[in-house]
Short mmCIF file of C-alpha atoms and ligand atoms in Angstrom, two decimals:
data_model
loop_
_atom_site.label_atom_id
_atom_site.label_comp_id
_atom_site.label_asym_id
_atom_site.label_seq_id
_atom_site.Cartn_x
_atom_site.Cartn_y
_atom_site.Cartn_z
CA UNK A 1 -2.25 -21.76 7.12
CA UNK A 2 -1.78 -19.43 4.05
CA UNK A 3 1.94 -18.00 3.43
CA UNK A 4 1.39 -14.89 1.44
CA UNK A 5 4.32 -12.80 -1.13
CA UNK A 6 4.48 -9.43 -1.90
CA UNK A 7 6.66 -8.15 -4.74
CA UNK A 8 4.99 -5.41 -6.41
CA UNK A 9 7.42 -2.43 -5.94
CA UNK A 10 10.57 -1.79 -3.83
CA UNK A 11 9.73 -4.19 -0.99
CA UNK A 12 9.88 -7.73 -0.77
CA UNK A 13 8.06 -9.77 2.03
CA UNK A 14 6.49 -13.36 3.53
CA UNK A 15 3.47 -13.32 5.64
CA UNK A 16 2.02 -16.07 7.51
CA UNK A 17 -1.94 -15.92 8.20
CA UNK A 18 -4.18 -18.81 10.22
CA UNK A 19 -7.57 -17.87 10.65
CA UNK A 20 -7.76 -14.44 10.12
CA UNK A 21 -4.68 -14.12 12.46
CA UNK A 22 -1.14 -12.85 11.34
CA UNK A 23 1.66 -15.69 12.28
CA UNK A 24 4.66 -13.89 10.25
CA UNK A 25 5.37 -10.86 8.86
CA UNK A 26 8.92 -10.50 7.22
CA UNK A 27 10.16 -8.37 4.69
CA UNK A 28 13.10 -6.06 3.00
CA UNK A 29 13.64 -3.28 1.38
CA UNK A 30 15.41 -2.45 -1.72
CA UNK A 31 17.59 0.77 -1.32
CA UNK A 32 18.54 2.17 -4.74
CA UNK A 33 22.58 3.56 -4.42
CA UNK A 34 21.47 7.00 -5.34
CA UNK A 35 18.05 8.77 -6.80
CA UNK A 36 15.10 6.31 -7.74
CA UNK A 37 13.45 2.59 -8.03
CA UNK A 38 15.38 1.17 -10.74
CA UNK A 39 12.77 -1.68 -11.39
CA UNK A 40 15.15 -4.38 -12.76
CA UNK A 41 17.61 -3.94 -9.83
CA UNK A 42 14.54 -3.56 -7.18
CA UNK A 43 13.76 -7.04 -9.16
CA UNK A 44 17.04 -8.64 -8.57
CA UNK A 45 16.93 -7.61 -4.90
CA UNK A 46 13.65 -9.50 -4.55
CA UNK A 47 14.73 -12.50 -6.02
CA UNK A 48 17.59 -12.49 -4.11
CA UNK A 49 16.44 -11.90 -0.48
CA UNK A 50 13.06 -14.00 -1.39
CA UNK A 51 13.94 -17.93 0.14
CA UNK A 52 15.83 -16.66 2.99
CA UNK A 53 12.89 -14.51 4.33
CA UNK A 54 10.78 -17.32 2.99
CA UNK A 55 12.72 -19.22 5.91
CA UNK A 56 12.18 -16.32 8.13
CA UNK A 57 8.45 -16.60 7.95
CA UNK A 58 8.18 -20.27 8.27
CA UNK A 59 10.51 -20.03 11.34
CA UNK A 60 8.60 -17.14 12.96
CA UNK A 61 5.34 -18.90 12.25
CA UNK A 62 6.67 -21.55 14.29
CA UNK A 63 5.41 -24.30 11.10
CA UNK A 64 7.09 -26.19 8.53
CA UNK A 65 6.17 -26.28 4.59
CA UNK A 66 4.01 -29.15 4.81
CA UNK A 67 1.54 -27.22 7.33
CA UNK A 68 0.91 -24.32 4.20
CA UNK A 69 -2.07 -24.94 2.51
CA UNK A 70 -1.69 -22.25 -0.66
CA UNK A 71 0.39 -20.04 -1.40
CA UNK A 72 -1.15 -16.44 -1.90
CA UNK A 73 1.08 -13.58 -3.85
CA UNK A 74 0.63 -9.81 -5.12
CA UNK A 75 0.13 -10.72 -9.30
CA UNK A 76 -1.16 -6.97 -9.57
CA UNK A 77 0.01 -3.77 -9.73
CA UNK A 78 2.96 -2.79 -9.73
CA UNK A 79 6.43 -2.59 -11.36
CA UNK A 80 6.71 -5.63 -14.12
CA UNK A 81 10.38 -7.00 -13.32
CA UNK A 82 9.32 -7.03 -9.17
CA UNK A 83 6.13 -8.45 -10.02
CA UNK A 84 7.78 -11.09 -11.87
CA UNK A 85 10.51 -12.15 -9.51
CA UNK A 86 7.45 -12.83 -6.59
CA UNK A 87 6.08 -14.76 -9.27
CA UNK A 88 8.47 -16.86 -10.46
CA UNK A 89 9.86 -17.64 -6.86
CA UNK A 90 5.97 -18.75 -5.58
CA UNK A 91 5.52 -21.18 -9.09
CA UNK A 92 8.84 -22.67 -8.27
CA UNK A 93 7.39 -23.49 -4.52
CA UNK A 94 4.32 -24.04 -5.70
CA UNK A 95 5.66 -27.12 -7.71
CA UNK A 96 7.62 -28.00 -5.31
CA UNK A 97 5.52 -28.37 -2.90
CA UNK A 98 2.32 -29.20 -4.81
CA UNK A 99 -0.03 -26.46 -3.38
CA UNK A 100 -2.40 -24.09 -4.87
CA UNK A 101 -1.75 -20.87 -6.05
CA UNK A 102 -4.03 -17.84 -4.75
CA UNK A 103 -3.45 -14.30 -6.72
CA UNK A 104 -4.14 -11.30 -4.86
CA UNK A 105 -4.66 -7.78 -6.07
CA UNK A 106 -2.48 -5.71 -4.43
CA UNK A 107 -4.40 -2.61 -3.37
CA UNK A 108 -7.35 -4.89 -2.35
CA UNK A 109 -5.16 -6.77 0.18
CA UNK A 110 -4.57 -3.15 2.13
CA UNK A 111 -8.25 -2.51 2.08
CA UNK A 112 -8.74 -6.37 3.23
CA UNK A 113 -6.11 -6.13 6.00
CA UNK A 114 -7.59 -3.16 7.62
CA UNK A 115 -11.11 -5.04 7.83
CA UNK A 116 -9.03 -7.49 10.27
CA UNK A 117 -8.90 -4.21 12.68
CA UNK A 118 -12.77 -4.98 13.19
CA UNK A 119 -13.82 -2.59 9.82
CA UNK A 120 -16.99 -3.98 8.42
CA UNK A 121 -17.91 -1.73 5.30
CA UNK A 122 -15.13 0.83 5.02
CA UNK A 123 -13.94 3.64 2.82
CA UNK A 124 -9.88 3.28 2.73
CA UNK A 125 -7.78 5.98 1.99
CA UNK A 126 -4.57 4.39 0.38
CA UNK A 127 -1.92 6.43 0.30
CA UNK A 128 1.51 5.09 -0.53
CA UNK A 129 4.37 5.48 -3.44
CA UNK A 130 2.86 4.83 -6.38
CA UNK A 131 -0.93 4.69 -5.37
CA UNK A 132 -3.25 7.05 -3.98
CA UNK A 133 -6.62 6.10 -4.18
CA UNK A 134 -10.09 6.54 -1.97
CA UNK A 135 -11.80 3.43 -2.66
CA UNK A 136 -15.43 1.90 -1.59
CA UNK A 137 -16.66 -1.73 -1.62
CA UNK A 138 -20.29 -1.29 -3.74
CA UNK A 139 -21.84 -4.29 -5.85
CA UNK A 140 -19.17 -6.74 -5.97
CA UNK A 141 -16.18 -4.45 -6.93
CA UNK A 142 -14.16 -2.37 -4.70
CA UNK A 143 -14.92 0.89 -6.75
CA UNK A 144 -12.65 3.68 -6.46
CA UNK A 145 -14.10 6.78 -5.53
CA UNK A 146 -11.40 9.43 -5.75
CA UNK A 147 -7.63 8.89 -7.09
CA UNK A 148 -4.63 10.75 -8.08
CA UNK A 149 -4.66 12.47 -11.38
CA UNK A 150 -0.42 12.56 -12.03
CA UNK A 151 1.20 10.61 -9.27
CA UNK A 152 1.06 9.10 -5.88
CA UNK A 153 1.08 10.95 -2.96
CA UNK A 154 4.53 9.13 -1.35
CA UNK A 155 6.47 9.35 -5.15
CA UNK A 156 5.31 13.50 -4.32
CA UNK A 157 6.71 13.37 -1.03
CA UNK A 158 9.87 11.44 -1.82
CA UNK A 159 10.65 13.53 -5.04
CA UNK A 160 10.71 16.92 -2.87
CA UNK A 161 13.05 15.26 -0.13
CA UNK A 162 15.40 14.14 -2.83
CA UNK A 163 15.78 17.56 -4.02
CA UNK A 164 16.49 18.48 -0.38
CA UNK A 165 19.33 15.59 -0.60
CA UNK A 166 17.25 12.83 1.37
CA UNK A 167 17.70 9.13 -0.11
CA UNK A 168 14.68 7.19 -0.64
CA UNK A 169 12.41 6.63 1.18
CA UNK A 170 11.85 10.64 1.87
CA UNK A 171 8.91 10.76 3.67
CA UNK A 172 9.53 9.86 6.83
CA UNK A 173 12.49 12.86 6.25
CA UNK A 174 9.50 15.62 5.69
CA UNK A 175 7.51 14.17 8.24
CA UNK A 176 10.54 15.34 11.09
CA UNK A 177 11.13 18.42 9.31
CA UNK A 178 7.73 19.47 9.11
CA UNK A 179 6.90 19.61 12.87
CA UNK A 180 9.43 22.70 13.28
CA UNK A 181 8.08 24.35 9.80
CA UNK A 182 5.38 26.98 9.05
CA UNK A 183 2.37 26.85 6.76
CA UNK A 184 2.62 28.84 3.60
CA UNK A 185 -0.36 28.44 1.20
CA UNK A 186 0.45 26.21 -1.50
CA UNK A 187 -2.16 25.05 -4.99
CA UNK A 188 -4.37 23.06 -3.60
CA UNK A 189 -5.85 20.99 -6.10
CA UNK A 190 -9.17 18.83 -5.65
CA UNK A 191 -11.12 18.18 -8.78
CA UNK A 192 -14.60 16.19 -7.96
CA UNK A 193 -13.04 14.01 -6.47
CA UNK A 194 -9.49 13.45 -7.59
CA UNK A 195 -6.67 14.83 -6.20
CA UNK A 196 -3.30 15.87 -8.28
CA UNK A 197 0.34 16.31 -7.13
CA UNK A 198 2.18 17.40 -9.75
CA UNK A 199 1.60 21.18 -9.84
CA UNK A 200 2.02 21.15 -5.95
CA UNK A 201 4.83 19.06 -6.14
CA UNK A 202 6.78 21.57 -8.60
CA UNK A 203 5.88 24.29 -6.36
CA UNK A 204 7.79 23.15 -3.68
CA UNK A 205 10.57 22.47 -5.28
CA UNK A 206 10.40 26.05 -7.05
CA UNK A 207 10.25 27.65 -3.42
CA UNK A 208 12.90 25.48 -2.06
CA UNK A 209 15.39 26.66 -5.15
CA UNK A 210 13.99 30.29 -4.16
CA UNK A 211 15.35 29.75 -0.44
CA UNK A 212 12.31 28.78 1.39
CA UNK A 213 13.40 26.71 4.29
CA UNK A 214 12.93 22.68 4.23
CA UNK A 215 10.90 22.82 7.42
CA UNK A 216 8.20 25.11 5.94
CA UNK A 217 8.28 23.40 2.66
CA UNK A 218 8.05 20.42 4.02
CA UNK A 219 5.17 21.72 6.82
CA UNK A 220 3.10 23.11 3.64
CA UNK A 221 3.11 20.25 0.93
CA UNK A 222 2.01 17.71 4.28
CA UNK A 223 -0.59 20.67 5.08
CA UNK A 224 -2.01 20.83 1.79
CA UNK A 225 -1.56 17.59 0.37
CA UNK A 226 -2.70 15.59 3.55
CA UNK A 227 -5.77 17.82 3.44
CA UNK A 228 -7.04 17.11 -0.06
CA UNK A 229 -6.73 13.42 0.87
CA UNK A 230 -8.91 13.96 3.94
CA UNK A 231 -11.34 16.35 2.17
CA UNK A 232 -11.78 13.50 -0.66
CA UNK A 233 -12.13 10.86 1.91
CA UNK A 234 -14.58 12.99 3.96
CA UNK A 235 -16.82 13.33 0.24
CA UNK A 236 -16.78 9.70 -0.21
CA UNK A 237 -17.94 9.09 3.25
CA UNK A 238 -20.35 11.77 3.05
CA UNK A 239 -21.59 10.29 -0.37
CA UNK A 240 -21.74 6.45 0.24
CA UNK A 241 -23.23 6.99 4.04
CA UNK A 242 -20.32 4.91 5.08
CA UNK A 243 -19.33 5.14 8.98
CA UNK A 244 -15.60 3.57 8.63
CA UNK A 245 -12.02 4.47 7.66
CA UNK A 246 -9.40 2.75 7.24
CA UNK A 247 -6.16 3.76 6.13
CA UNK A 248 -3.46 2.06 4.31
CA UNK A 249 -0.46 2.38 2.63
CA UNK A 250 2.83 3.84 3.72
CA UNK A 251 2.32 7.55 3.61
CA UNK A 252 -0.45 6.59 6.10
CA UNK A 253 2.36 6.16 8.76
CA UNK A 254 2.62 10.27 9.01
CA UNK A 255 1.53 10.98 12.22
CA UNK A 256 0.02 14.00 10.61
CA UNK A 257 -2.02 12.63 8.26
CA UNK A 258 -3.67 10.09 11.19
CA UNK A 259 -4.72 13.23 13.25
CA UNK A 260 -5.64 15.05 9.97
CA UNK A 261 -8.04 11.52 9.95
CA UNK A 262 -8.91 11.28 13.01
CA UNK A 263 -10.14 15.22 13.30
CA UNK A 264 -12.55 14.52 10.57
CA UNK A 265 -13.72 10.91 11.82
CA UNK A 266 -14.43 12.58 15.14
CA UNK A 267 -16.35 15.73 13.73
CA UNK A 268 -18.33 12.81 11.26
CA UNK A 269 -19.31 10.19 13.69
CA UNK A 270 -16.82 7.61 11.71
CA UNK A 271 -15.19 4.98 13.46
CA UNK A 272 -11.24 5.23 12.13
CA UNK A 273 -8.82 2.25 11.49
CA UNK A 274 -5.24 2.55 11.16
CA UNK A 275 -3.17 -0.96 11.18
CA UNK A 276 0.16 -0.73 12.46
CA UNK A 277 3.14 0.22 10.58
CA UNK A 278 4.15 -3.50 9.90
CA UNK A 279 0.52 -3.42 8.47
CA UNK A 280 0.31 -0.23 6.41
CA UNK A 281 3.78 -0.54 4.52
CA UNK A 282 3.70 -3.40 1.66
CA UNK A 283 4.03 -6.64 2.99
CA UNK A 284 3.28 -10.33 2.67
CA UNK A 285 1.27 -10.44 5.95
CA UNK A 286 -1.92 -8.36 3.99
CA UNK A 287 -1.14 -10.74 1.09
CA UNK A 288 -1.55 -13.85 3.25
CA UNK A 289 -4.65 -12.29 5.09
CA UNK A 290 -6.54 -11.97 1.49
CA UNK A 291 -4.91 -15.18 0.34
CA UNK A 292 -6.90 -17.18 3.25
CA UNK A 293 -10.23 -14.82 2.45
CA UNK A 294 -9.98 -16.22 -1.24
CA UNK A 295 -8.59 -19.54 0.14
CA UNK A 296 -11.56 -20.41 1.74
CA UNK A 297 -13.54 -19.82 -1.79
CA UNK A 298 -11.16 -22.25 -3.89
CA UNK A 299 -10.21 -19.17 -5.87
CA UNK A 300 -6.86 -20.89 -6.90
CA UNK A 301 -5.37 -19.96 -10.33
CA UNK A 302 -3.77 -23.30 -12.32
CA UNK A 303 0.36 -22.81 -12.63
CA UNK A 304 -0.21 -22.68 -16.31
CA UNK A 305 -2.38 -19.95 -16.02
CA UNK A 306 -0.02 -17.98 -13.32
CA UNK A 307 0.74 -14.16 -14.65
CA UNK A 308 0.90 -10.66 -13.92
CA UNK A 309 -0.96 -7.59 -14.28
CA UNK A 310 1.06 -4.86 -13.76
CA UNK A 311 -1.55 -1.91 -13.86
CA UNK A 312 -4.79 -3.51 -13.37
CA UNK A 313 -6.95 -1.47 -11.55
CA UNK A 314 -8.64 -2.32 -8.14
CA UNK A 315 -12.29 -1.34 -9.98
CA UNK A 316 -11.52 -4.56 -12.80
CA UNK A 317 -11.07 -6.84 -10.00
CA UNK A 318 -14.69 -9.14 -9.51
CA UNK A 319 -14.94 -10.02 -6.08
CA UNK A 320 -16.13 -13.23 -5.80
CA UNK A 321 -14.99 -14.19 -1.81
CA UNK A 322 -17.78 -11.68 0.29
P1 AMP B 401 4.27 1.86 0.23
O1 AMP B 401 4.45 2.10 -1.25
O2 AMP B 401 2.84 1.70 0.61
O3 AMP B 401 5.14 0.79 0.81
O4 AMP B 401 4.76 3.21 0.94
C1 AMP B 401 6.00 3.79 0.66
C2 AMP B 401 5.85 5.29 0.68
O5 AMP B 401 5.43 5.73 1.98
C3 AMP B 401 7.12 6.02 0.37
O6 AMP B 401 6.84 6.99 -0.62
C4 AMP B 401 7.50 6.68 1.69
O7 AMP B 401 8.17 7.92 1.55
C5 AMP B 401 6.14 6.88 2.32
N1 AMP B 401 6.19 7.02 3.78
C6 AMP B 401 6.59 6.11 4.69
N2 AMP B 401 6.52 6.59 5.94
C7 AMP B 401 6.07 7.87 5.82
C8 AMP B 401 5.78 8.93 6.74
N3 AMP B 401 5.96 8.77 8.05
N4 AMP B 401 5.33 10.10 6.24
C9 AMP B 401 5.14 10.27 4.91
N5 AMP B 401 5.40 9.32 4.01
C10 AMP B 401 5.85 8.14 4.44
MG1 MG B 402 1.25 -0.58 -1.28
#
């Protein structure tokens, strides 16, 4: 029985995992008042809300404390004050209750948690706020194949629907608006194979300030920017001989972006993977899943030793538990 933390950005959550299988899955989200993540209040939120959905997990898991045998949590990447409230909370239980430590990489435990869908040797597309990376598991490392040049993919999305007055999170806003919109060509930029936002992300909000309607806006940045993900993804397939996707990360909840997927898995011969939402969003159930993986190899980390890495990369990571 592995409890597992997440803390690395706006969410904080408790999973429970036992043999591969997810027991708990618990978590809440911190709603800035108005405009962005402020990281010290997103922070305070965690540290606030962390023993009472601690409580939640235990009780949903149906165990008590004493059944846990480590404690897994997110040490890497993310925002430094968030990171550091998951951390703090999981040394004080740690001591408390005299169990080992297991850090997990963040982006590795949404790769890892899609491989409990029955993956074997994947590519994942992760697409969320901060992170949007295609990444590969070759020669102990999880090497990442293509990635965003500026920034992630759901920051893109949730910028444009906060100029269009939608609080954060905006991209579940642009998903509804963009099923009544119209495509209008936007820059579509793929370089090798890296994507990049920025210029496409300024563009919309140019044409929205020039009276283009939200529903087409919205319709051609998910168009465009959905389709550089999939051509990227497609190229790493193509390129490692790889017959599996999985997706992960919040942005990978647009219904568009799954049939985007799922066209070009079909047209490939690749066998697609999409967890469910509770799954694909951050949460402490993906941390707990690749908590028990590491478990199992004694990769604990000493409380002395306990830090975090706020933008270590999923390529510096040595994976020592396949
Ligand atoms: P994560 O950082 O992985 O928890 O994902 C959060 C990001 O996912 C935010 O930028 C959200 O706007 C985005 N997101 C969540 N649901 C959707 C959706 N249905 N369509 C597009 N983006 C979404
Ligand atoms: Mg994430």
């Amino acid at each position: 029985m592995i409890i597992g933390v997440e803390s690395t950005a706006h969410t904080f959550g408790v999973g429970v995992c036992h043999k591969g299988k997810v027991l708990a899955n618990v978590r809440d989200m911190y709603h800035p008042a108005i405009g962005g993540i402020i990281p010290i209040d997103a922070g305070k939120h965690h540290t606030a809300v962390a023993e009472k959905l601690w409580n939640q997990a235990l009780r949903d898991a149906k165990i008590t404390e004493k059944e846990i045998k480590g404690i897994a949590f997110s040490y890497a990447p993310g925002l430094a004050p968030c990171l550091l409230a998951g951390m703090h909370f999981v040394k004080a239980k740690a001591k408390l209750l005299g169990m080992p430590v297991i850090p997990v990489h963040h982006s590795i435990a949404h790769l890892e948690i899609g491989q409990s869908l029955g993956a074997k040797d994947p590519v994942l597309l992760y697409a969320s706020g901060a992170n949007t990376q295609i990444i590969a598991y070759a020669g102990q490392r999880y090497r990442i194949f293509g990635e965003t040049l500026d920034v992630g993919i759901g920051n893109c999305l949730d910028k444009i629907a906060r100029a269009m007055g939608f609080p954060f999170p905006g991209g579940p806003e642009l998903e509804k608006l963009a099923l009544k919109g119209m495509y209008h060509e936007l820059k579509y930029s793929l370089k090798g194979m890296d994507v990049s936002f920025s210029g496409l992300q300024n563009q919309a909000l140019q044409l929205r300030d020039k009276g283009m309607s939200p529903e087409d806006v919205a319709c051609s940045v998910q168009e465009t920017a959905f389709a550089m993900l999939v051509e990227a993804s497609e190229r790493a397939l193509a390129h490692t001989g790889k017959k599996e996707l999985v997706l992960g990360g919040g942005v990978a909840c647009n219904a568009r972006l799954q049939e985007m997927c799922r066209l070009m898995c079909t047209a490939r011969g690749v066998a697609l993977f999409c967890p469910g939402k509770p799954l694909l969003v951050d949460n402490g159930a993906m941390i707990a899943y690749t908590g028990e993986l590491l478990y199992k190899k004694k990769l604990f980390i000493s409380l002395d030793a306990l830090d975090i890495a706020p933008r270590q990369r999923t390529d510096q990571v040595s994976v020592k538990w396949k």
